Amino acid sequence: MGAQDESRSAEAAAQTPLVLASPLDPDLSRLQPGPNAAALAACAGLLHPQDGPVGHGERGGSVCLWGLAGTGKTFWIRAWARELGERGRARWHWQPEAWPDLDATSALARWRAEGQPWVLVDDLHALPMPLQGALFALWVEGMASGLRVLSSSRHPPGLLVAEGRLRADLGSRIAQGLVMELRGLDDGESLLALRLQAHRLGWMAQPEDTQFDEVFRYLLARMPRQLSLLAGLLEAIDRRALSEQRRVTVPLVRATLESLGPDGLSSAP
């Protein structure tokens, strides 16, 4: 390819809109637990009690995962919802986009009709008060018959109650289960997570390879430690490398970030 052809190819690639992947496929295999291994085990014990429940009664139980933005709470909830679905288990995922279609009366009626033993609630800190009442009623009625609740929040339930954002009776019930903080990954754990994602993209034969560590460290030095964002960036970088037939290098990464711009980055999952 001549210099003019290369120039035209680069110009065409630069004009191609680059968007980050829509929310990453919520698969447990993508999880890099790092300091959250105990939380992962607690979720497994709650949702797969036959594998050995962790800290729960024989009938029902709950785990509440809390942590700052970017620690992966929503990803964890969605990944476990998918896991239960793949095992053919009835589960009810209360995700924020579904809240407008829920009300206390219909929620209780559905529970009584379908008896789903697994309920997953994302963004507990923002759950409307009527739905908190429905969740509490489900809790009272269903816990004795095997109800298991996995929830996520930006703050522990005690603080939400103190701030008036969570019903005291519901907060008390949640506190009787396991309340676990999700913490962000440190430098070494983030590096391992990026290697694993790059391995999935086919950049290297083994996830232990270090050939792209310079690229990963460049990203970690400039981007928030939010693995869903970083993994989405790797996918955007991968698409650009394929479209331009270039190796993944720091200059390619820099060009990709510039192409995405603030709007593209803010759309990351």
XYZ file of C-alpha atoms in Angstrom:
269
model
C 0.000 0.000 0.000
C 1.367 3.409 -0.985
C 1.667 6.461 1.237
C -1.440 8.070 -0.312
C -3.473 4.888 0.199
C -2.337 4.688 3.813
C -3.307 8.319 4.320
C -6.773 7.754 2.834
C -7.227 4.624 4.978
C -6.295 6.499 8.148
C -8.591 9.399 7.215
C -11.513 7.029 6.600
C -10.912 5.279 9.911
C -10.793 8.617 11.714
C -14.173 9.525 10.211
C -15.752 6.253 11.312
C -17.717 6.877 14.518
C -16.116 5.089 17.437
C -18.465 4.180 20.233
C -17.816 2.130 23.289
C -19.516 -1.196 23.553
C -22.960 -1.009 25.077
C -22.975 -2.457 28.577
C -20.612 -5.387 28.713
C -22.042 -8.843 28.530
C -22.848 -9.548 32.197
C -21.019 -12.843 32.495
C -19.533 -14.122 35.751
C -16.480 -15.275 33.803
C -15.639 -11.598 33.258
C -15.434 -10.913 36.980
C -12.016 -10.207 38.440
C -12.911 -10.480 42.133
C -9.604 -9.188 43.519
C -10.375 -7.989 47.060
C -14.014 -9.040 46.625
C -13.534 -12.797 46.665
C -15.491 -13.112 49.916
C -18.419 -11.216 48.371
C -18.349 -13.515 45.352
C -18.433 -16.545 47.636
C -21.317 -15.032 49.618
C -23.338 -14.500 46.431
C -22.633 -18.063 45.331
C -23.734 -19.380 48.705
C -26.924 -17.338 48.585
C -27.929 -18.113 45.018
C -26.667 -21.696 44.861
C -27.368 -22.935 48.396
C -26.879 -26.560 47.429
C -23.224 -25.689 46.803
C -22.819 -24.682 50.446
C -24.602 -21.609 51.818
C -22.430 -18.969 53.376
C -23.877 -17.325 56.488
C -27.542 -17.874 55.684
C -30.423 -19.659 57.346
C -31.726 -22.932 55.989
C -34.780 -21.307 54.406
C -34.051 -17.880 52.993
C -31.351 -15.257 53.135
C -29.936 -12.082 51.678
C -26.737 -10.414 50.574
C -26.430 -6.661 50.104
C -23.442 -5.451 48.075
C -22.536 -1.816 48.564
C -19.758 0.318 47.190
C -18.849 3.521 45.413
C -19.684 4.143 41.772
C -17.476 2.093 39.481
C -16.988 -0.870 41.789
C -19.168 -3.087 39.584
C -22.365 -3.432 41.617
C -24.726 -3.376 38.640
C -22.503 -5.745 36.690
C -22.546 -8.212 39.594
C -26.348 -8.076 39.885
C -26.853 -8.563 36.144
C -24.266 -11.327 35.956
C -25.969 -13.268 38.742
C -29.390 -12.715 37.136
C -28.003 -14.191 33.937
C -26.409 -17.081 35.808
C -29.700 -17.993 37.453
C -31.512 -17.747 34.118
C -29.000 -20.051 32.438
C -29.590 -22.591 35.191
C -33.300 -22.411 34.510
C -34.132 -20.890 37.873
C -36.998 -18.491 38.418
C -35.644 -15.076 39.315
C -37.023 -11.574 39.430
C -34.607 -8.797 38.508
C -35.730 -5.415 39.844
C -33.562 -3.199 37.678
C -34.187 0.573 37.637
C -35.513 0.638 34.065
C -38.303 -1.727 35.147
C -39.390 0.302 38.186
C -41.991 2.444 36.355
C -43.891 -0.739 35.463
C -43.906 -2.048 39.024
C -46.183 -1.189 41.911
C -46.627 -2.709 45.334
C -49.934 -4.417 44.548
C -48.790 -6.028 41.294
C -45.438 -6.990 42.799
C -47.100 -8.891 45.631
C -49.629 -10.476 43.279
C -46.873 -11.642 40.940
C -44.837 -13.056 43.805
C -47.810 -15.027 45.105
C -48.672 -16.301 41.626
C -45.178 -17.230 40.463
C -43.309 -17.716 43.729
C -39.877 -16.764 42.405
C -37.417 -17.622 45.178
C -34.656 -15.343 43.861
C -35.097 -11.568 43.794
C -32.288 -9.284 42.624
C -32.575 -5.557 43.336
C -30.173 -3.059 41.778
C -29.682 0.496 43.111
C -31.415 -0.075 46.426
C -30.443 3.469 47.435
C -32.794 4.835 44.757
C -35.654 2.324 45.067
C -38.962 4.269 45.336
C -40.678 4.030 48.718
C -43.758 2.152 47.395
C -41.487 -0.544 45.956
C -39.551 -0.654 49.219
C -42.874 -1.464 50.862
C -43.497 -4.215 48.320
C -40.023 -5.637 48.896
C -40.557 -5.630 52.652
C -43.878 -7.431 52.238
C -42.209 -10.015 49.995
C -39.502 -10.385 52.615
C -41.956 -11.026 55.449
C -44.059 -13.412 53.396
C -41.377 -15.218 51.431
C -38.322 -15.617 53.635
C -39.773 -18.631 55.445
C -40.415 -20.327 52.105
C -36.957 -19.831 50.630
C -36.870 -16.241 49.388
C -33.325 -15.139 48.623
C -32.550 -11.485 47.935
C -29.408 -10.077 46.334
C -29.306 -6.276 46.354
C -26.834 -3.524 45.576
C -26.462 0.012 46.885
C -23.995 2.869 46.938
C -24.127 2.931 50.753
C -24.710 0.385 53.512
C -28.355 -0.002 54.547
C -27.813 1.549 57.998
C -26.656 4.800 56.408
C -29.563 4.767 53.937
C -31.993 4.421 56.852
C -30.294 7.253 58.745
C -30.562 9.477 55.660
C -34.247 8.643 55.205
C -33.692 6.885 51.880
C -34.576 3.380 53.094
C -37.449 2.170 55.241
C -36.247 1.294 58.734
C -38.057 -2.065 58.744
C -36.575 -3.053 55.376
C -33.131 -1.825 56.390
C -33.337 -3.924 59.560
C -34.171 -7.046 57.566
C -31.359 -6.429 55.087
C -28.914 -5.918 57.960
C -29.821 -9.351 59.316
C -28.267 -10.898 56.212
C -24.781 -10.331 54.851
C -23.834 -6.739 54.053
C -20.582 -6.629 52.107
C -18.580 -3.768 50.671
C -17.318 -4.037 47.096
C -13.918 -2.405 46.764
C -12.135 -1.233 43.652
C -9.161 -3.169 42.321
C -5.628 -2.017 43.049
C -3.026 -1.481 40.314
C -1.941 -5.103 40.131
C -5.500 -6.465 40.145
C -6.587 -3.962 37.480
C -3.643 -5.007 35.322
C -4.630 -8.663 35.651
C -8.222 -7.828 34.713
C -7.111 -5.971 31.573
C -4.859 -8.858 30.573
C -7.799 -11.215 30.921
C -10.021 -9.003 28.747
C -7.260 -8.647 26.130
C -6.867 -12.422 26.099
C -10.595 -12.759 25.389
C -10.206 -10.330 22.489
C -7.445 -12.513 21.044
C -4.574 -10.106 21.588
C -2.402 -12.732 23.238
C -2.256 -16.485 23.608
C -2.233 -16.539 27.416
C -3.715 -14.091 29.935
C -0.367 -14.112 31.751
C 1.424 -12.525 28.769
C 2.880 -9.108 29.516
C 3.436 -7.803 25.981
C 0.635 -5.205 26.235
C 1.347 -4.060 29.785
C 2.629 -0.711 28.521
C -0.752 -0.108 26.891
C -2.628 -1.192 30.017
C -0.541 1.029 32.286
C -1.140 3.946 29.930
C -4.904 3.434 30.312
C -4.748 2.928 34.070
C -2.796 6.154 34.471
C -5.415 8.163 32.602
C -8.786 6.529 33.117
C -10.992 5.857 36.147
C -10.492 2.426 37.705
C -13.881 1.299 36.449
C -13.438 -2.091 34.852
C -16.577 -1.909 32.714
C -15.273 1.361 31.259
C -11.760 -0.005 30.725
C -13.026 -3.225 29.170
C -15.250 -1.197 26.842
C -12.228 0.886 25.869
C -10.268 -2.250 25.014
C -13.080 -3.307 22.697
C -13.080 0.120 21.014
C -9.290 -0.077 20.648
C -9.623 -3.570 19.209
C -12.139 -2.395 16.603
C -9.879 0.478 15.558
C -6.831 -1.771 15.321
C -8.761 -4.161 13.068
C -10.198 -1.396 10.880
C -6.760 0.201 10.388
C -4.823 -3.080 10.320
C -2.490 -1.786 13.037
C -0.900 -3.313 16.087
C -2.196 -2.249 19.475
C 0.272 0.339 20.726
C 0.195 3.411 22.933
C -0.107 5.758 19.898
C -3.148 3.776 18.688
C -4.667 3.941 22.167
C -4.037 7.693 22.331
C -5.699 8.181 18.935
C -8.677 6.074 20.022
C -9.192 8.118 23.172
C -9.008 11.332 21.166
C -11.567 9.975 18.684
C -13.964 9.007 21.429
C -13.781 12.369 23.132
C -15.641 13.252 26.352
C -19.062 12.309 24.941
C -17.926 8.870 23.863
C -16.255 8.170 27.181
C -19.292 9.296 29.136
C -21.392 6.723 27.277
C -19.322 3.882 28.629
C -21.158 1.278 30.674
